[in-house]
Short mmCIF file of C-alpha atoms and ligand atoms in Angstrom, two decimals:
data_model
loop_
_atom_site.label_atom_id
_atom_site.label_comp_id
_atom_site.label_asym_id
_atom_site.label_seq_id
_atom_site.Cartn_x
_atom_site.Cartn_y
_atom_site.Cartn_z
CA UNK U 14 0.00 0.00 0.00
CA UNK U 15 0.66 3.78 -0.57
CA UNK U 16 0.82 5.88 2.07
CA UNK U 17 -1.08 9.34 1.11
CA UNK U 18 -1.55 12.68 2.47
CA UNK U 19 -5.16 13.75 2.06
CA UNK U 20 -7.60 15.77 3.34
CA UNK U 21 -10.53 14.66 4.97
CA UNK U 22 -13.84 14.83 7.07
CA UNK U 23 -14.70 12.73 9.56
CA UNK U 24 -18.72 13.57 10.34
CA UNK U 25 -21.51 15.89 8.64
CA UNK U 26 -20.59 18.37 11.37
CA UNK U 27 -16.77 18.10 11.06
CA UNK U 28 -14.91 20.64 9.00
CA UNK U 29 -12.05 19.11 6.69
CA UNK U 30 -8.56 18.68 7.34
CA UNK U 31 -5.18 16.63 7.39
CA UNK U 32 -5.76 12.89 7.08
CA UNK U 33 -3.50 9.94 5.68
CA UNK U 34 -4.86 7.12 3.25
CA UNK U 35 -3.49 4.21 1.21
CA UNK U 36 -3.82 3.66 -2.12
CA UNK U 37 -3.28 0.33 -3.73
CA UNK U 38 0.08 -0.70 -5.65
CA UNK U 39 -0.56 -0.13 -9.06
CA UNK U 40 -1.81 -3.74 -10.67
CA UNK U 41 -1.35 -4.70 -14.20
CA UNK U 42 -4.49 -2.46 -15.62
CA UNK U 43 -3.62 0.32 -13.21
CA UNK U 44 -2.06 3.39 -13.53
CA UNK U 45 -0.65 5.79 -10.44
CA UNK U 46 -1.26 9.39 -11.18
CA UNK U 47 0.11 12.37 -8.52
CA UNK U 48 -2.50 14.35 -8.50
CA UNK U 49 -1.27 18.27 -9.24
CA UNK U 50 -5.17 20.22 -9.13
CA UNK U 51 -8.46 19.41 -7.60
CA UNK U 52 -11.39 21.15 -8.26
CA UNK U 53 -14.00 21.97 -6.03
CA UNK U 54 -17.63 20.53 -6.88
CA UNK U 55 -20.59 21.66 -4.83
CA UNK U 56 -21.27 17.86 -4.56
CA UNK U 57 -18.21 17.73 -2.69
CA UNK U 58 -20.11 20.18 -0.35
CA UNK U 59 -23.25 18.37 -0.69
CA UNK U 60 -21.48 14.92 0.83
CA UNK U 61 -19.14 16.29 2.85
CA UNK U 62 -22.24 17.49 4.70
CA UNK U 63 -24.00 14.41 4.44
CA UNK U 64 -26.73 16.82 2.43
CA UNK U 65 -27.93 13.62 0.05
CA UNK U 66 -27.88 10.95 3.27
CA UNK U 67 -26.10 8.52 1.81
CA UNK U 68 -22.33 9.70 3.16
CA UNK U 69 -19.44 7.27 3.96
CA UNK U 70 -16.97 8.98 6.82
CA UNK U 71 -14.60 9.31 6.70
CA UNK U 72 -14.39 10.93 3.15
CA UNK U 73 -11.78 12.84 1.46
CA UNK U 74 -13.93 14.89 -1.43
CA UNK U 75 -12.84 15.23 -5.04
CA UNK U 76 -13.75 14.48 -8.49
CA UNK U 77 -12.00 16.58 -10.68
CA UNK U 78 -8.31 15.46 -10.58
CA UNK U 79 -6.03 16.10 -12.90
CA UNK U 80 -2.24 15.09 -12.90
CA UNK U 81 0.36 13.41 -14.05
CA UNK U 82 0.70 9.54 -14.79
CA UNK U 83 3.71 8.53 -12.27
CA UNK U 84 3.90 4.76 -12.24
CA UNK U 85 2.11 2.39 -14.43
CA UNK U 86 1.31 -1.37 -14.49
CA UNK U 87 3.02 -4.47 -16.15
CA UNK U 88 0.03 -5.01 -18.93
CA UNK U 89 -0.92 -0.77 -19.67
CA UNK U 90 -0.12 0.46 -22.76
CA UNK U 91 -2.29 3.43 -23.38
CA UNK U 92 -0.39 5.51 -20.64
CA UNK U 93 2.94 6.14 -20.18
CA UNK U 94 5.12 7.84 -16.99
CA UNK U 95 4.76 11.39 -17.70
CA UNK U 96 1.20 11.82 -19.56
CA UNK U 97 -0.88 14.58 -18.71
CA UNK U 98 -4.45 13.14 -17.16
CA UNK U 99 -7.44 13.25 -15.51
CA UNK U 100 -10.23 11.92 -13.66
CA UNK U 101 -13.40 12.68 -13.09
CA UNK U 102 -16.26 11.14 -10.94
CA UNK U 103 -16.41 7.33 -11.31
CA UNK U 104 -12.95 4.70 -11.68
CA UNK U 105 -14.63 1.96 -12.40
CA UNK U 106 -18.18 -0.08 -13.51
CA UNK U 107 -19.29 -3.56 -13.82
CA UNK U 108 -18.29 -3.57 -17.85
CA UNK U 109 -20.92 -5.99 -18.88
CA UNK U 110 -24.25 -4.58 -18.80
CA UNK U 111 -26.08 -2.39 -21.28
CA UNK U 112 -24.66 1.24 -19.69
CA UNK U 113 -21.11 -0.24 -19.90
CA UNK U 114 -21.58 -1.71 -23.29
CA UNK U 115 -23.09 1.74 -24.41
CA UNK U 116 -20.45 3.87 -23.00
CA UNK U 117 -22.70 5.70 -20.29
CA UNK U 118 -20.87 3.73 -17.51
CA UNK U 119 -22.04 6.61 -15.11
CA UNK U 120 -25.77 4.78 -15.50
CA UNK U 121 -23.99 0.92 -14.64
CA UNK U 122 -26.77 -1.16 -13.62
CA UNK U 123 -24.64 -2.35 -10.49
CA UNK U 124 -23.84 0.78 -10.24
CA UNK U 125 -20.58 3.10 -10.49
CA UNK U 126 -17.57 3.15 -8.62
CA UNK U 127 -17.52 6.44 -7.70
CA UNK U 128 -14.47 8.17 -7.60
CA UNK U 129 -15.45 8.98 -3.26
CA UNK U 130 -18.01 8.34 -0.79
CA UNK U 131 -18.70 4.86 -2.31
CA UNK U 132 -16.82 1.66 -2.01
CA UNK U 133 -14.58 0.07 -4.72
CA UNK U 134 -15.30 -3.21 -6.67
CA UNK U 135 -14.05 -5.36 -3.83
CA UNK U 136 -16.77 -4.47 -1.87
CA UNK U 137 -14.88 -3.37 1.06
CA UNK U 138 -11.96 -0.48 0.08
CA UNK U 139 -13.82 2.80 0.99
CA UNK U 140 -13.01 5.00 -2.55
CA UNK U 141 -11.11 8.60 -1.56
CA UNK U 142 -10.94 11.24 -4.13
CA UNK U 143 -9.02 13.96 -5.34
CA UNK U 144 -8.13 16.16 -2.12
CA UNK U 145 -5.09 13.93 -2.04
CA UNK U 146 -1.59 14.01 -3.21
CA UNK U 147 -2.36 10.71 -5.46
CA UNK U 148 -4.38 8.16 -7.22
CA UNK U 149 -3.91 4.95 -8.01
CA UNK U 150 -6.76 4.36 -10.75
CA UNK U 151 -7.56 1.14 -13.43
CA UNK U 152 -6.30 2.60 -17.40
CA UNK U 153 -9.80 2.25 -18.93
CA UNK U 154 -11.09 5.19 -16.56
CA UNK U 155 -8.46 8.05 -17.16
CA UNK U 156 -9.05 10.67 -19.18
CA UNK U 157 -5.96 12.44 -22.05
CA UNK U 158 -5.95 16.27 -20.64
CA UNK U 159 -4.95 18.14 -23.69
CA UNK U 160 -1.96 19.61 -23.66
CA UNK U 161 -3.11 23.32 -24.72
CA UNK U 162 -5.57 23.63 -21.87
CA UNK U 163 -3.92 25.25 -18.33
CA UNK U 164 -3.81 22.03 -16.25
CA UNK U 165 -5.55 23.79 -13.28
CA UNK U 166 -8.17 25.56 -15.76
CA UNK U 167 -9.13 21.76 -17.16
CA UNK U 168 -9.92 20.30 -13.59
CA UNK U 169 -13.47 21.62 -13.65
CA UNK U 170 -14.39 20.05 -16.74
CA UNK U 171 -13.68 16.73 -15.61
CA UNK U 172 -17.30 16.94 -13.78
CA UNK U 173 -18.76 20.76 -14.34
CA UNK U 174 -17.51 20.58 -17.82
CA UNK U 175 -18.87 16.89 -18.86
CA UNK U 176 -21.67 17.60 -16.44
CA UNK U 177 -22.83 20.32 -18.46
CA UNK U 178 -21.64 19.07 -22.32
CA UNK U 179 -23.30 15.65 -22.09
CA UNK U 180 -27.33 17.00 -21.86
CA UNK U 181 -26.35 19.97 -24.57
CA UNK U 182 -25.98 16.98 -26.67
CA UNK U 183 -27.85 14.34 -25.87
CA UNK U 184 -31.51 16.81 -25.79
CA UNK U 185 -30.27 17.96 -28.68
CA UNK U 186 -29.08 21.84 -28.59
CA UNK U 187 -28.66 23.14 -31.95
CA UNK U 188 -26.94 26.33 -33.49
CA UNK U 189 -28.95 29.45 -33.37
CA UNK U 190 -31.61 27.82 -30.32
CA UNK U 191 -32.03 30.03 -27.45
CA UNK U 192 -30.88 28.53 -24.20
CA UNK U 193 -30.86 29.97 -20.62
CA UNK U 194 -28.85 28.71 -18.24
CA UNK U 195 -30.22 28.56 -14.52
CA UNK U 196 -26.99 29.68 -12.09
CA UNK U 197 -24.14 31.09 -12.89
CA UNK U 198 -21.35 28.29 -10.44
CA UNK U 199 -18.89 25.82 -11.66
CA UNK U 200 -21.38 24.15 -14.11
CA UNK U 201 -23.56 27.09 -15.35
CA UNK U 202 -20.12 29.00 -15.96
CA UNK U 203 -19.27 26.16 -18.35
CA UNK U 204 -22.57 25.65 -19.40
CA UNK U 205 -22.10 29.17 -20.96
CA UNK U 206 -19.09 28.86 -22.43
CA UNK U 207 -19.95 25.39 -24.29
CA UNK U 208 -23.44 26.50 -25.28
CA UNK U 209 -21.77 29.40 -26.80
CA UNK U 210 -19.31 27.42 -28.62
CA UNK U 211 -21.94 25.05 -29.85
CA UNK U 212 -23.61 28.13 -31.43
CA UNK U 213 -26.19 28.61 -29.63
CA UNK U 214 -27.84 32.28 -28.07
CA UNK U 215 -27.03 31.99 -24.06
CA UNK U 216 -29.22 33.80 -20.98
CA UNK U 217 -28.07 33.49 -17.93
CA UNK U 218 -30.53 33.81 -15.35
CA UNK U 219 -29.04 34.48 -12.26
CA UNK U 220 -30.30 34.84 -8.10
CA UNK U 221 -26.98 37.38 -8.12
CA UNK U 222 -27.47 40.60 -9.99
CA UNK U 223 -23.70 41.26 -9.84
CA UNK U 224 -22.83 38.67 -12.02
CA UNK U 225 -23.92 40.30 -15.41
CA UNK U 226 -20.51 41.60 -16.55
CA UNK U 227 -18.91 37.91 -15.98
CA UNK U 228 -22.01 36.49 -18.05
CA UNK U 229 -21.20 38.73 -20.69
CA UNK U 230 -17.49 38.13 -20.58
CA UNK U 231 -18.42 34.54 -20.63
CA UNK U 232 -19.77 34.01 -23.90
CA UNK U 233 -24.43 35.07 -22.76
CA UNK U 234 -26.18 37.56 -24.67
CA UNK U 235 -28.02 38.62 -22.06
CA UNK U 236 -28.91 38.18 -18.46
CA UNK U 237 -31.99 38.27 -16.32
CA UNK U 238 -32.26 38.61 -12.78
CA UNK U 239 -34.47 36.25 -11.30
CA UNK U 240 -35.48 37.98 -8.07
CA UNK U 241 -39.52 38.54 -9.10
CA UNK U 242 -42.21 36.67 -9.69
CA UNK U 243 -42.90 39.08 -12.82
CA UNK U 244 -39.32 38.22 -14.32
CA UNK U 245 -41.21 34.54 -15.12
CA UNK U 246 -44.63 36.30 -16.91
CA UNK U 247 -42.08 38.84 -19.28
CA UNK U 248 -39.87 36.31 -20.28
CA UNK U 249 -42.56 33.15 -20.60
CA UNK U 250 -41.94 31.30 -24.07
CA UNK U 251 -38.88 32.44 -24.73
CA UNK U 252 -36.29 30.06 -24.46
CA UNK U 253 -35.91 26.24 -26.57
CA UNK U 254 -33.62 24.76 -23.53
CA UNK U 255 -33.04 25.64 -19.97
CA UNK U 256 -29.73 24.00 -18.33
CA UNK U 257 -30.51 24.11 -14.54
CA UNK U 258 -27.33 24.04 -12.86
CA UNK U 259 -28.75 26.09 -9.45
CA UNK U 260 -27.75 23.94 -6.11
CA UNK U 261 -30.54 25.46 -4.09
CA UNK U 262 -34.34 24.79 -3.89
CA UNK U 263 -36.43 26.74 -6.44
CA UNK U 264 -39.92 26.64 -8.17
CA UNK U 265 -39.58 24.77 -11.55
CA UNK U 266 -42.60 25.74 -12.06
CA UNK U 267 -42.04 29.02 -12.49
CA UNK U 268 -38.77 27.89 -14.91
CA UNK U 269 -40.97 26.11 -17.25
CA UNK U 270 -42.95 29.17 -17.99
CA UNK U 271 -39.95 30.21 -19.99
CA UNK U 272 -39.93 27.18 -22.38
CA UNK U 273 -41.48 27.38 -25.85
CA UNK U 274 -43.59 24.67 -27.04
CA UNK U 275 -41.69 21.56 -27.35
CA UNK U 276 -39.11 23.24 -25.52
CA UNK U 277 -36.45 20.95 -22.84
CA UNK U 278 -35.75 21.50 -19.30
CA UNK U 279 -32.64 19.45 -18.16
CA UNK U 280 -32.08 19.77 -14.38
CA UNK U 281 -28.61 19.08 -13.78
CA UNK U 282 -28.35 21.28 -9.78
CA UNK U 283 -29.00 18.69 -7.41
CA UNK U 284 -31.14 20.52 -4.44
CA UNK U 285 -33.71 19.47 -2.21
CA UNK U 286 -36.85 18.52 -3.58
CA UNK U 287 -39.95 21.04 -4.87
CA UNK U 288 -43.23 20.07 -6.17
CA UNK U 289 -44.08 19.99 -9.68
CA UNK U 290 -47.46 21.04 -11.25
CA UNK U 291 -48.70 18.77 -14.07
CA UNK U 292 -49.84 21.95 -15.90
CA UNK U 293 -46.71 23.10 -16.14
CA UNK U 294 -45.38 20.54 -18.34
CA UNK U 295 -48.61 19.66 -20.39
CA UNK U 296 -49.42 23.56 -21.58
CA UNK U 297 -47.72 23.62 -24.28
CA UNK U 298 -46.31 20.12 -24.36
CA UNK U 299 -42.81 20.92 -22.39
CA UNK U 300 -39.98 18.46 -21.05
CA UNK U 301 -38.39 17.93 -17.93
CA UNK U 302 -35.60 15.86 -18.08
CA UNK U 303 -32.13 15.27 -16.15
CA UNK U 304 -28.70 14.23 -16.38
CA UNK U 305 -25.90 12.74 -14.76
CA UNK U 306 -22.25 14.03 -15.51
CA UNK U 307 -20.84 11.77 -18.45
CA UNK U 308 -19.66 8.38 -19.78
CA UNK U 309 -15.79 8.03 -20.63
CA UNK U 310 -15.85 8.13 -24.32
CA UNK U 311 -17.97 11.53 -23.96
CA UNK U 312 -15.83 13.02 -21.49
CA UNK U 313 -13.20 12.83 -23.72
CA UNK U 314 -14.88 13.86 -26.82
CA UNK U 315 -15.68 17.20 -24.26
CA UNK U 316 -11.73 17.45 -23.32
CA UNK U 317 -11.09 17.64 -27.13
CA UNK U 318 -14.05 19.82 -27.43
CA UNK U 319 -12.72 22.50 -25.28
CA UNK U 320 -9.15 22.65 -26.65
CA UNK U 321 -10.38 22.63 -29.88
CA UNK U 322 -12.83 25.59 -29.19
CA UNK U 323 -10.30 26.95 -26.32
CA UNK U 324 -12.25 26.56 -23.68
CA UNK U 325 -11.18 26.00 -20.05
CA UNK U 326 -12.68 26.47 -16.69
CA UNK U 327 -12.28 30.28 -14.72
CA UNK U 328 -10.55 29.58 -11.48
CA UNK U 329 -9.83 30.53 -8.09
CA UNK U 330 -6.41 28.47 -7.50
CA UNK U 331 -6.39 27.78 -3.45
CA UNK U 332 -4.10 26.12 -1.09
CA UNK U 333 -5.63 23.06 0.80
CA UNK U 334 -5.87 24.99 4.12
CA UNK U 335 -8.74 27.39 2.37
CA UNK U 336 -11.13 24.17 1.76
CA UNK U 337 -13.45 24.99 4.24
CA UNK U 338 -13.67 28.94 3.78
CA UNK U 339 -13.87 27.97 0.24
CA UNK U 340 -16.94 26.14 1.02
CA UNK U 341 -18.57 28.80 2.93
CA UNK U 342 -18.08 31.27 0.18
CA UNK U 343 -19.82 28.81 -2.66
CA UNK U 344 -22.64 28.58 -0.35
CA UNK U 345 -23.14 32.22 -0.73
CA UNK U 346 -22.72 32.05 -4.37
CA UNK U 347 -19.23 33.81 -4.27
CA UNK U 348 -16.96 31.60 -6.57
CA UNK U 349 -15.53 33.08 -9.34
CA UNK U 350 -16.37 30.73 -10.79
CA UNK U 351 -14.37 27.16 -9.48
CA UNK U 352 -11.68 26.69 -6.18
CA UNK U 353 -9.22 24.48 -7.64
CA UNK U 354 -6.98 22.86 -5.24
CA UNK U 355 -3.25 23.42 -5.35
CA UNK U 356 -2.61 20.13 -4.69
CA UNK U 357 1.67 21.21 -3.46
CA UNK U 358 -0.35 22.46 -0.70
CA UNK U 359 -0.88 19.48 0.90
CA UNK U 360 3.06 18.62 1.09
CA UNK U 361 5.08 15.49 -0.34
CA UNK U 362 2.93 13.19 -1.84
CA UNK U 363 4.27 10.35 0.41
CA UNK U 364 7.01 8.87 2.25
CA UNK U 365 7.34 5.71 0.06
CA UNK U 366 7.99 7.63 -3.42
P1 NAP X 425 -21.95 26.23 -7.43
O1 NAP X 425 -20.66 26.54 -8.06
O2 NAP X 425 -22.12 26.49 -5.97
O3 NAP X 425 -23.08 27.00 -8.26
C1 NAP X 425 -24.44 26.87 -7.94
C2 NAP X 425 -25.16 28.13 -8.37
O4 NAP X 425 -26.53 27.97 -8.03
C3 NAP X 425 -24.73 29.39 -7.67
O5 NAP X 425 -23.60 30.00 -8.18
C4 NAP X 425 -25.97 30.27 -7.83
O6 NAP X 425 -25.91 30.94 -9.09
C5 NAP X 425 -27.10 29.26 -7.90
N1 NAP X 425 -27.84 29.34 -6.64
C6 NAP X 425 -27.34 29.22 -5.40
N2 NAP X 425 -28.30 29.44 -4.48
C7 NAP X 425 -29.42 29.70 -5.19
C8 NAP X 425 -30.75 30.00 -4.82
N3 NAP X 425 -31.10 30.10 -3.53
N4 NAP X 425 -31.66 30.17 -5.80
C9 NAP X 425 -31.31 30.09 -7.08
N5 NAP X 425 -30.05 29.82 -7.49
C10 NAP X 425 -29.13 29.62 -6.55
O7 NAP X 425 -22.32 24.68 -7.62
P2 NAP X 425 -21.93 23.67 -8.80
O8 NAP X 425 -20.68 22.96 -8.43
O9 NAP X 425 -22.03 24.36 -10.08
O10 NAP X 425 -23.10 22.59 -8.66
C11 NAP X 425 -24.44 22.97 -8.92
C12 NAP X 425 -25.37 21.82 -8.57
O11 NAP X 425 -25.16 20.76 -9.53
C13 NAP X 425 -25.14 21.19 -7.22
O12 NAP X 425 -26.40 20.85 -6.66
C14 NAP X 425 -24.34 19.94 -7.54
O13 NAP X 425 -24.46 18.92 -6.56
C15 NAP X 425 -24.98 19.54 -8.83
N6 NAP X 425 -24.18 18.65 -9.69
C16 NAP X 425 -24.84 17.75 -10.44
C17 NAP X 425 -24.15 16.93 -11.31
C18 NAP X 425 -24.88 15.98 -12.20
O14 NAP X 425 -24.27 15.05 -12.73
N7 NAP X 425 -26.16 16.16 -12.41
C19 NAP X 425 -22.76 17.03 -11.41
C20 NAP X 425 -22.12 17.97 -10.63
C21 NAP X 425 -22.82 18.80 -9.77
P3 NAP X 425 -26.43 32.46 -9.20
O15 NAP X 425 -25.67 33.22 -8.15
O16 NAP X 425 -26.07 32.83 -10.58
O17 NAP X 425 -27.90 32.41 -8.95
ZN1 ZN X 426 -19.03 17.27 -9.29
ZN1 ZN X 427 -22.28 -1.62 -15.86
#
């Protein structure tokens, strides 16, 4: 085993800090990455907390890790010492059922092995993410980080990025539609800047009035500010897709009056639950949909994506000692627009290397 500086919590209550893990020797299939940036998903937040009651303690957060490959195993030879990687929320599925075959491993019918707060395939080894100084990972769940994208500016994608990308394209968003985009955080950030890219006219509709410049800057074409009841009636029928990235409670309801006929509502944001009105899907014939970050093969076709269309995440580059002010600050919205994880910070990645 590996000895590992991390950083952890230890209950919903607990704030996070220094911790020591193992990871496992690198087998045949397995490649050992040290982990340089981390970025900071509000899921971390959400789990860390224990907000979705299903939290393993205790947890060391992270799902968008990108580094470089360090060590890899006997039978690998996709990787090599040196390559630039990343990964992102799951390392591993069962391979064999429909999901797997299709490439959408993050829907496995046994179910992912997410990359923390779950255990691994064994059944027993609690899985510890990214707020670490390194991974030891199986080859067929790493992702190529192009070259031309900042390292720490391509962390995000690995879930905001794919998180975003994947329901653009599978509902469909075409050149020229209209599409708002529900909270301006680590996904709806990205959400602008790859709607933008993909051609299509971006709103961002925001609970923060003082974001409008950034929106701008980011690629929208305008930007409403959704503190009124009114703001729903002026803008109703508007829009062909809404992303909904927003990690707090709100009334779809009053979201769905902005859809045209026909038009899609993907809720990505994973708050607490709100009730939904029949009538506001059935007048005039509206979906409501959702999506869960990405499969492998898509993940990569986004990290190609965004070098080809130069696209990388905006980020606030922080030392590990600032995780849990950085928390408090996303809670009040106040992330410009990811904490990434200067993973140095934590100190040498381990006594045995
Ligand atoms: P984030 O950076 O904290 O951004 C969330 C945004 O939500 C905020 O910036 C804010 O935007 C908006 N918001 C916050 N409070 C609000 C309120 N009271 N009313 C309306 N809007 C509010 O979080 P994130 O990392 O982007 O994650 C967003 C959500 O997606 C989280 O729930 C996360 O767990 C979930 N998620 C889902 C997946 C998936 O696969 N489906 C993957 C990753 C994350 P404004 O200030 O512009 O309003
Ligand atoms: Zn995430
Ligand atoms: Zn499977």
């Amino acid at each position: 085993m590996i000895r590992t500086a991390a950083y952890a919590t230890t209950a919903a209550t607990e704030p996070l800090g220094p911790f020591t893990i193992e990871r496992r020797e690198p087998g045949p299939h397995d490649v050992l990455i040290e982990i340089l940036f981390c970025g900071v998903c509000h899921s971390d937040l959400h789990q860390a907390r224990g907000e979705w009651g299903n939290s393993i303690y205790p947890m060391v957060p992270g799902h968008e890790i990108v580094g470089r490959v360090r060590q890899v195993g006997a039978a690998v030879a996709r990787w090599k010492v040196g390559d630039r990687v990343g990964v992102g929320c799951f390392v591993d599925s069962c391979r064999r059922c429909s999901a797997c075959e299709e490439g959408v491993e993050q829907y496995c019918a046994e179910g992912m092995t997410l990359t923390y707060n779950g255990l691994e395939r064994d059944g027993v080894t609690l899985a510890q993410g990214g707020y670490s100084s390194q991974i030891t990972v199986n080859e067929d769940y790493v992702l190529r980080v192009p070259e031309t994208i900042p390292i720490e500016r391509a962390a995000p994608l690995l879930c905001a990025g794919i998180t975003c990308y994947s329901p653009l394209r599978y509902y469909g968003l075409k050149a020229g539609d209209s599409l708002a985009v529900v909270g301006l955080g680590g996904l709806g950030h990205m959400a602008v800047k790859l709607g933008a890219a993909m051609g299509a006219a971006v709103t961002v509709l925001s609970h923060s009035a003082k974001k409008e410049a950034d929106a701008r800057r980011l690629g929208a074409r305008d930007f409403i500010v959704t503190d009124a009841p009114e703001v729903f009636d002026a803008h109703a029928g508007r829009f062909d897709f809404i992303l909904d990235t927003a990690s707090a409670s709100h009334d779809y309801n009053a979201y769905l009056k902005l859809l045209r006929r026909d038009g899609t509502m993907v809720l990505v944001g994973a708050p607490e639950p709100t009730p939904l009105a029949a009538m506001s899907l059935i007048f005039p014939r509206k979906r409501l949909a959702g999506s869960l970050i990405g499969g492998i093969r898509e993940t990569q076709e986004m990290l190609d994506f965004c070098a080809a269309h130069e696209i990388a995440a905006d980020v606030e580059v922080i030392k590990i000692e600032a995780i849990n002010e950085a928390y408090e600050r996303m809670l009040r919205s106040d992330v410009r627009y990811r904490f990434v994880i200067d993973m140095a910070s934590l100190g040498p990645a381990s006594a045995a290397l």
